[in-house]
Amino acid sequence: YMYPNLAEGQDAVRSVGEQIRMHGLPKALAPFSVVFTGNGAASKGAREIFSLLPHTMVSPEELATLPPDPHRLFGCVVEADHMAARKDGG
């Protein structure tokens, strides 16, 4: 969807967040996790919008053990060291 300005887009996301809070996501989607790569401008902007939803931020190590809570989303920021490792272990 397109909104005439950022404020209206944010209001739409907040409205979706309220629906998630009240009614939850389908149980088959829980836990619903969103992974943000890096700390650049795009990642920060995406996290700003994501913050309008009911969420909990978790570490990459926690992703495999998230509780199946349909009333909140889980966010995680991963850096290069989470995505790649040196062959020599250094």
JSON list of N, CA and C in Angstrom, two decimals, residues 16 19 30-31 45 51 54 67 80:
[
{"chain": "A", "resi": 16, "resn": "VAL", "atom": "N", "xyz": [-2.39, -2.26, 12.75]},
{"chain": "A", "resi": 16, "resn": "VAL", "atom": "CA", "xyz": [-2.10, -3.69, 12.61]},
{"chain": "A", "resi": 16, "resn": "VAL", "atom": "C", "xyz": [-1.56, -4.22, 13.94]},
{"chain": "A", "resi": 19, "resn": "GLN", "atom": "N", "xyz": [-4.31, -4.93, 16.34]},
{"chain": "A", "resi": 19, "resn": "GLN", "atom": "CA", "xyz": [-5.01, -6.17, 16.00]},
{"chain": "A", "resi": 19, "resn": "GLN", "atom": "C", "xyz": [-4.22, -7.39, 16.47]},
{"chain": "A", "resi": 30, "resn": "ALA", "atom": "N", "xyz": [3.24, -18.47, 14.74]},
{"chain": "A", "resi": 30, "resn": "ALA", "atom": "CA", "xyz": [3.97, -18.14, 15.96]},
{"chain": "A", "resi": 30, "resn": "ALA", "atom": "C", "xyz": [5.02, -19.20, 16.28]},
{"chain": "A", "resi": 31, "resn": "PRO", "atom": "N", "xyz": [6.19, -18.81, 16.69]},
{"chain": "A", "resi": 31, "resn": "PRO", "atom": "CA", "xyz": [6.64, -17.43, 16.88]},
{"chain": "A", "resi": 31, "resn": "PRO", "atom": "C", "xyz": [7.00, -16.77, 15.55]},
{"chain": "A", "resi": 45, "resn": "GLY", "atom": "N", "xyz": [15.81, 2.18, 9.80]},
{"chain": "A", "resi": 45, "resn": "GLY", "atom": "CA", "xyz": [14.48, 2.62, 9.38]},
{"chain": "A", "resi": 45, "resn": "GLY", "atom": "C", "xyz": [13.45, 1.51, 9.51]},
{"chain": "A", "resi": 51, "resn": "SER", "atom": "N", "xyz": [9.13, -1.16, 15.46]},
{"chain": "A", "resi": 51, "resn": "SER", "atom": "CA", "xyz": [8.91, -0.80, 16.87]},
{"chain": "A", "resi": 51, "resn": "SER", "atom": "C", "xyz": [7.47, -0.37, 17.15]},
{"chain": "A", "resi": 54, "resn": "PRO", "atom": "N", "xyz": [3.67, -4.80, 18.45]},
{"chain": "A", "resi": 54, "resn": "PRO", "atom": "CA", "xyz": [3.99, -5.44, 19.72]},
{"chain": "A", "resi": 54, "resn": "PRO", "atom": "C", "xyz": [5.14, -6.43, 19.51]},
{"chain": "A", "resi": 67, "resn": "PRO", "atom": "N", "xyz": [9.29, -18.56, 22.37]},
{"chain": "A", "resi": 67, "resn": "PRO", "atom": "CA", "xyz": [7.99, -19.13, 22.73]},
{"chain": "A", "resi": 67, "resn": "PRO", "atom": "C", "xyz": [6.96, -18.84, 21.63]},
{"chain": "A", "resi": 80, "resn": "ALA", "atom": "N", "xyz": [27.66, -8.94, 10.87]},
{"chain": "A", "resi": 80, "resn": "ALA", "atom": "CA", "xyz": [28.47, -9.79, 10.01]},
{"chain": "A", "resi": 80, "resn": "ALA", "atom": "C", "xyz": [29.01, -11.01, 10.75]}
]
